[in-house]
Coordinates of C-alpha atoms and ligand atoms in Angstrom, one line a residue:
X1 CA 14.9 13.9 2.0
X2 CA 11.7 13.0 0.6
X3 CA 12.0 11.0 -2.5
X4 CA 12.5 13.0 -6.1
X5 CA 9.5 13.1 -8.7
X6 CA 10.6 10.6 -11.6
X7 CA 8.0 10.1 -14.3
X8 CA 6.1 6.9 -14.1
X9 CA 7.7 5.7 -11.2
X10 CA 5.5 4.0 -8.3
X11 CA 6.2 6.5 -5.3
X12 CA 5.1 5.3 -2.0
X13 CA 4.3 7.0 1.5
X14 CA 4.0 4.8 4.7
X15 CA 2.3 6.7 7.9
X16 CA 0.8 5.1 11.2
X17 CA 1.3 5.4 14.7
X18 CA 5.0 4.7 16.5
X19 CA 6.1 0.9 16.1
X20 CA 3.0 0.0 13.9
X21 CA 6.0 -1.3 11.4
X22 CA 6.6 1.4 9.1
X23 CA 10.3 0.8 9.0
X24 CA 9.9 -2.8 8.7
X25 CA 7.3 -3.1 6.2
X26 CA 9.7 -0.8 4.1
X27 CA 13.1 -2.8 4.6
X28 CA 11.4 -6.3 4.4
X29 CA 10.0 -5.4 1.0
X30 CA 12.3 -3.1 -0.9
X31 CA 15.7 -4.3 0.8
X32 CA 15.2 -7.5 1.7
X33 CA 15.6 -7.5 5.2
X34 CA 15.1 -11.3 7.1
X35 CA 11.7 -10.3 8.8
X36 CA 13.0 -11.8 12.0
X37 CA 15.7 -8.9 12.1
X38 CA 13.0 -6.1 12.0
X39 CA 12.7 -6.9 16.0
X40 CA 16.3 -4.1 16.4
X41 CA 14.8 -1.6 14.5
X42 CA 15.4 1.5 15.7
X43 CA 12.9 4.0 16.0
X44 CA 13.1 6.9 13.5
X45 CA 12.6 10.4 14.0
X46 CA 13.0 11.5 10.8
X47 CA 11.7 11.0 6.9
X48 CA 13.3 8.0 6.2
X49 CA 13.3 6.6 2.3
X50 CA 14.1 3.5 0.6
X51 CA 13.9 2.6 -2.9
X52 CA 14.8 -0.6 -5.2
X53 CA 15.8 -0.6 -8.7
X54 CA 14.0 -3.5 -10.8
X55 CA 11.9 -3.7 -13.3
X56 CA 10.8 -0.4 -12.0
X57 CA 11.9 1.8 -9.9
X58 CA 10.0 1.6 -6.6
X59 CA 10.4 4.6 -4.1
X60 CA 9.2 4.6 -0.7
X61 CA 9.1 6.7 2.1
X62 CA 7.8 7.1 6.0
X63 CA 6.6 9.4 8.1
X64 CA 7.6 9.8 11.7
X65 CA 4.3 10.0 13.9
X66 CA 5.5 12.9 15.8
X67 CA 6.1 15.5 12.6
X68 CA 3.4 17.5 12.1
X69 CA 2.4 17.3 8.9
X70 CA -0.7 18.6 8.6
X71 CA -0.8 21.8 10.4
X72 CA -1.1 24.4 8.4
X73 CA 2.5 25.9 9.1
X74 CA 4.2 22.6 7.7
X75 CA 5.2 22.8 4.1
X76 CA 3.0 19.5 3.1
X77 CA 3.1 19.7 -0.8
X78 CA 7.0 18.7 -0.6
X79 CA 5.6 15.6 1.2
X80 CA 2.4 14.7 -0.8
X81 CA 2.2 16.2 -3.9
X82 CA 4.0 13.7 -5.9
X83 CA 3.1 10.6 -4.1
X84 CA 1.1 7.6 -5.3
X85 CA -0.2 6.2 -2.6
X86 CA -0.3 6.8 0.8
X87 CA -0.4 3.5 3.0
X88 CA -1.7 4.0 6.6
X89 CA -0.6 1.3 9.0
X90 CA -2.5 0.0 11.8
X91 CA -0.8 -2.4 14.5
X92 CA -3.8 -4.8 14.9
X93 CA -2.1 -6.5 18.1
X94 CA -2.5 -3.2 19.9
X95 CA -5.1 -1.0 20.7
X96 CA -5.8 0.9 17.5
X97 CA -8.3 3.3 18.2
X98 CA -6.2 6.4 18.1
X99 CA -4.5 5.3 15.3
X100 CA -8.2 5.3 13.6
X101 CA -8.9 8.7 14.5
X102 CA -5.3 10.0 13.2
X103 CA -5.8 7.9 9.9
X104 CA -9.0 9.6 9.3
X105 CA -7.8 13.1 10.3
X106 CA -4.9 12.1 7.2
X107 CA -7.7 10.7 5.1
X108 CA -10.0 13.7 5.1
X109 CA -6.7 15.7 4.5
X110 CA -5.7 13.7 1.5
X111 CA -9.3 13.8 0.3
X112 CA -9.7 18.0 0.5
X113 CA -6.2 18.3 -0.6
X114 CA -4.9 15.6 -2.5
X115 CA -7.8 13.6 -4.5
X116 CA -5.6 11.7 -6.8
X117 CA -3.5 10.4 -4.1
X118 CA -4.6 6.8 -3.8
X119 CA -5.6 6.1 0.3
X120 CA -4.5 2.4 1.1
X121 CA -4.7 1.0 5.1
X122 CA -2.6 -2.2 6.3
X123 CA -4.1 -3.5 8.9
X124 CA -1.0 -5.3 9.7
X125 CA 0.5 -7.5 12.7
X126 CA -2.0 -10.7 11.4
X127 CA 0.3 -13.1 12.4
X128 CA -0.4 -14.8 15.7
X129 CA -3.7 -13.6 15.4
X130 CA -6.8 -16.0 15.9
X131 CA -8.7 -16.1 12.4
X132 CA -11.3 -15.2 14.0
X133 CA -10.0 -12.3 15.9
X134 CA -8.4 -11.6 12.2
X135 CA -11.5 -11.5 10.7
X136 CA -13.4 -9.1 13.2
X137 CA -10.6 -6.6 13.5
X138 CA -10.6 -6.2 9.7
X139 CA -14.1 -5.7 9.5
X140 CA -14.5 -3.1 12.9
X141 CA -11.1 -1.4 11.2
X142 CA -13.3 -0.8 7.8
X143 CA -16.7 -0.2 9.2
X144 CA -15.4 2.7 11.3
X145 CA -13.3 4.4 9.1
X146 CA -16.0 4.1 6.2
X147 CA -18.7 5.3 8.8
X148 CA -16.2 8.2 9.6
X149 CA -15.6 9.0 5.8
X150 CA -19.4 9.5 5.5
X151 CA -20.0 11.6 8.6
X152 CA -17.1 13.9 6.6
X153 CA -19.0 13.8 3.2
X154 CA -16.1 11.6 1.8
X155 CA -18.3 8.3 1.8
X156 CA -17.5 7.9 -1.8
X157 CA -13.7 8.1 -1.8
X158 CA -12.3 5.0 -1.8
X159 CA -10.1 3.2 0.3
X160 CA -8.7 -0.2 0.3
X161 CA -7.9 -2.6 3.0
X162 CA -5.4 -5.1 3.4
X163 CA -4.7 -7.8 5.7
X164 CA -1.0 -8.0 6.3
X165 CA 2.0 -9.6 8.1
X166 CA 6.0 -9.4 7.5
X167 CA 6.1 -13.0 8.5
X168 CA 4.3 -14.0 5.7
X169 CA 3.7 -13.4 1.7
X170 CA 0.6 -11.1 2.8
X171 CA 2.8 -7.8 2.9
X172 CA 3.7 -8.6 -0.9
X173 CA 0.7 -9.8 -2.3
X174 CA -0.7 -6.5 -0.7
X175 CA 2.1 -4.2 -1.9
X176 CA 1.4 -5.8 -5.3
X177 CA -1.8 -4.7 -5.2
X178 CA -1.3 -0.8 -4.6
X179 CA 1.7 -0.5 -6.8
X180 CA -0.4 -2.3 -9.4
X181 CA -2.9 0.5 -9.2
X182 CA 0.0 3.3 -9.9
X183 CA 1.5 1.5 -13.2
X184 CA -0.3 3.3 -16.7
X185 CA 0.2 0.0 -18.3
X186 CA -2.0 -2.0 -15.9
X187 CA -4.9 -2.0 -17.8
X188 CA -2.9 -3.2 -20.7
X189 CA -1.4 -5.8 -19.3
X190 CA -4.5 -7.0 -17.4
X191 CA -6.5 -7.8 -20.9
X192 CA -3.0 -9.5 -22.2
X193 CA -2.8 -11.9 -19.1
X194 CA -6.8 -12.6 -19.2
X195 CA -6.1 -13.5 -23.1
X196 CA -3.1 -15.5 -22.0
X197 CA -5.6 -17.6 -19.6
X198 CA -8.4 -18.1 -21.6
X199 CA -6.3 -19.1 -24.6
X200 CA -4.5 -21.6 -22.8
X201 CA -7.0 -22.6 -20.4
X202 CA -4.7 -21.2 -17.5
X203 CA -6.3 -20.3 -14.0
X204 CA -4.1 -17.9 -13.1
X205 CA -1.4 -15.8 -14.3
X206 CA 1.3 -13.5 -12.3
X207 CA 3.8 -11.1 -14.4
X208 CA 6.2 -10.9 -11.3
X209 CA 8.9 -7.8 -10.9
X210 CA 11.3 -10.9 -10.0
X211 CA 13.4 -9.0 -7.7
X212 CA 11.0 -8.2 -5.2
X213 CA 8.4 -10.8 -5.7
X214 CA 6.0 -7.8 -6.0
X215 CA 3.4 -8.7 -9.1
X216 CA 3.1 -5.7 -11.5
X217 CA 0.1 -7.4 -13.4
X218 CA -2.3 -10.2 -13.2
X219 CA -5.6 -11.6 -15.2
X220 CA -9.2 -10.4 -14.1
X221 CA -10.0 -13.1 -12.1
X222 CA -10.4 -13.1 -8.3
X223 CA -7.2 -12.8 -6.6
X224 CA -6.4 -15.6 -3.7
X225 CA -2.9 -15.4 -1.3
X226 CA -2.3 -19.0 -1.8
X227 CA -2.0 -18.6 -5.4
X228 CA 0.3 -15.8 -5.1
X229 CA 2.2 -18.2 -2.1
X230 CA 2.9 -20.7 -4.9
X231 CA 3.7 -18.4 -7.8
X232 CA 6.2 -16.8 -5.5
X233 CA 8.1 -19.4 -4.5
X234 CA 8.8 -20.5 -8.1
X235 CA 9.9 -17.4 -9.2
X236 CA 13.2 -18.4 -6.6
X237 CA 13.0 -21.8 -8.6
X238 CA 13.5 -19.5 -11.6
X239 CA 16.4 -17.6 -10.1
X240 CA 18.0 -20.6 -8.8
X241 CA 18.1 -22.4 -12.5
X242 CA 19.0 -19.3 -13.8
X243 CA 22.1 -18.7 -11.6
X244 CA 23.1 -22.6 -11.8
X245 CA 22.8 -22.4 -16.0
X246 CA 22.1 -19.1 -17.3
X247 CA 19.2 -19.6 -19.4
X248 CA 20.6 -17.4 -22.0
X249 CA 24.0 -16.9 -23.8
X250 CA 25.0 -13.5 -22.1
X251 CA 28.4 -11.9 -23.1
X252 CA 30.5 -11.1 -20.0
X253 CA 29.8 -7.5 -20.9
X254 CA 26.6 -6.9 -19.9
X255 CA 24.5 -4.4 -20.9
X256 CA 23.4 -3.5 -17.4
X257 CA 24.0 0.5 -17.6
X258 CA 22.0 0.9 -20.1
X259 CA 17.9 2.0 -19.4
X260 CA 16.1 -0.7 -17.9
X261 CA 12.7 -0.9 -19.7
X262 CA 13.4 -1.3 -23.8
X263 CA 16.7 -3.2 -23.4
X264 CA 15.9 -5.1 -20.7
X265 CA 12.5 -7.0 -22.4
X266 CA 14.1 -8.0 -25.7
X267 CA 14.9 -11.5 -25.0
X268 CA 12.4 -14.4 -23.8
X269 CA 14.1 -16.9 -21.5
X270 CA 13.5 -20.8 -21.4
X271 CA 10.4 -22.0 -20.1
X272 CA 9.3 -24.7 -17.2
X273 CA 6.4 -27.1 -16.3
X274 CA 6.3 -28.4 -13.2
X275 CA 4.1 -30.0 -10.8
X276 CA 3.3 -28.5 -7.5
X277 CA 1.8 -30.9 -4.7
X278 CA 0.9 -28.2 -2.1
X279 CA -1.5 -26.7 -4.3
X280 CA -1.9 -29.9 -6.4
X281 CA -1.6 -27.5 -9.7
X282 CA 0.9 -27.4 -12.4
X283 CA 2.7 -24.7 -12.7
X284 CA 4.1 -22.3 -15.7
X285 CA 7.3 -20.3 -15.5
X286 CA 9.4 -18.4 -17.5
X287 CA 11.6 -15.6 -17.2
X288 CA 10.5 -13.1 -19.7
X289 CA 12.8 -10.7 -19.2
X290 CA 16.3 -10.2 -16.9
X291 CA 13.6 -8.4 -13.9
X292 CA 10.1 -10.3 -15.4
X293 CA 9.2 -13.6 -14.7
X294 CA 5.7 -14.9 -15.9
X295 CA 4.3 -17.6 -13.6
X296 CA 1.0 -19.4 -13.9
X297 CA -0.9 -21.9 -12.4
X298 CA -3.2 -24.5 -14.4
X299 CA -5.3 -27.4 -12.8
X300 CA -4.6 -31.0 -12.9
X301 CA -4.9 -32.3 -16.1
X302 CA -3.5 -29.7 -17.9
X303 CA 0.2 -30.2 -17.9
X304 CA 3.0 -30.5 -19.4
X305 CA 1.5 -31.3 -22.9
X306 CA 0.3 -27.7 -22.9
X307 CA 4.0 -26.3 -22.9
X308 CA 4.4 -25.5 -26.5
X309 CA 0.9 -23.8 -26.8
X310 CA 1.6 -21.8 -23.6
X311 CA 5.2 -21.0 -25.1
X312 CA 3.8 -20.1 -28.2
X313 CA 1.0 -17.9 -26.8
X314 CA 4.1 -15.8 -24.5
X315 CA 6.1 -15.1 -27.4
X316 CA 3.3 -13.3 -28.7
X317 CA 2.5 -11.8 -25.2
X318 CA 6.2 -10.8 -24.6
X319 CA 6.2 -8.9 -27.9
X320 CA 2.8 -7.2 -26.8
X321 CA 4.4 -6.1 -23.7
X322 CA 7.4 -4.6 -25.3
X323 CA 5.0 -2.3 -27.3
X324 CA 3.4 -1.6 -23.8
X325 CA 6.6 -0.6 -22.2
X326 CA 7.8 1.3 -25.0
X327 CA 5.6 4.3 -25.0
Ligands
LIG401 P1 7.9 2.2 13.0 O1 8.0 2.5 14.3 O2 6.3 2.0 12.4 O3 8.8 2.0 11.8 O4 8.1 0.4 13.4 P2 8.9 -0.7 13.0 O5 9.1 -0.7 11.7 O6 10.1 -0.1 13.8 O7 8.5 -1.7 14.2 C1 8.2 -2.1 15.4 C2 7.9 -3.4 15.8 O8 7.2 -4.5 14.9 C3 9.4 -4.3 15.7 O9 9.8 -5.0 16.6 C4 9.1 -5.1 14.6 O10 9.6 -6.3 14.6 C5 7.5 -5.3 14.7 N1 6.3 -5.8 13.5 C6 6.6 -5.3 12.2 N2 5.8 -6.0 11.4 C7 5.3 -6.8 12.0 C8 4.5 -7.8 11.9 O11 4.1 -8.0 10.4 N3 4.3 -8.6 12.9 C9 4.6 -8.8 14.0 N4 4.4 -9.7 15.2 N5 5.9 -7.7 14.5 C10 5.8 -6.7 13.5

């Protein structure tokens, strides 16, 4: 069945042609399936859903292409009425004109019936494509969709485009951006992180959902996939250190069954500052709660000596986050 409505949870619906990668994306992002294992996924003929309980309860579903969801006798409200974002996946390694015309039907339908649903386009399977081809494809898809939507009178409808692949970090970065838009706490979190960055001279700060490696907020400066990659790898380091040493005293009777948010953010973990050679930057990593991690990038010459200052400011950020999620 399609996922049930639960307030505040980001709910996503994947659509696209057969074998464009809908199941793969769901399984890699929300079920941690190794990307190579998606080769053997069977084609699905029913609505398949996935969910992940971490800091948030992410819910997603995919609609098999052959379901006539737009036909008048199909009860589309059961499918679309609670959805935060529809993600249309285009296989960029395949002929994609058919996919674009289907995409347009759905985009127009949504604009007419569910104008508050975000519409996102993943130009997918970009691995193995040359940089030039990747760029041209991206531009062509965006141009075509934009032009056609204007012809239909929906030129002002905002559609976002992402280049994605399950074989690198790009799918996680794109999913982060899609999900962030659905969080009512986003503006508050963004303001807090932007403030942290300016106070401590941090280049970029991400608040990560530790398990999924989706970031649920970042500061207002521009985002680059490379920054995400570096930080995302250090989320693993946090998890490893925690498993090895345990960053806080925890009684064996864990309060796992308690509702996530409030109980979960009531402590702050240790912090680490380390130098990342690949990015030539310092990384500040700190566990904010059982399921949230803060990762910051700093330029050279602004390293370990600032740890105390950042720790202090992150304590303040932590308390402010508590307030944000109390609502
Ligand atoms: P669905 O029918 O839309 O659910 O498509 P699947 O998820 O079953 O994927 C179809 C095929 O595309 C599988 O063999 C996947 O391994 C492959 N695939 C999915 N994502 C990617 C990607 O990012 N890059 C490449 N090269 N192949 C992908």
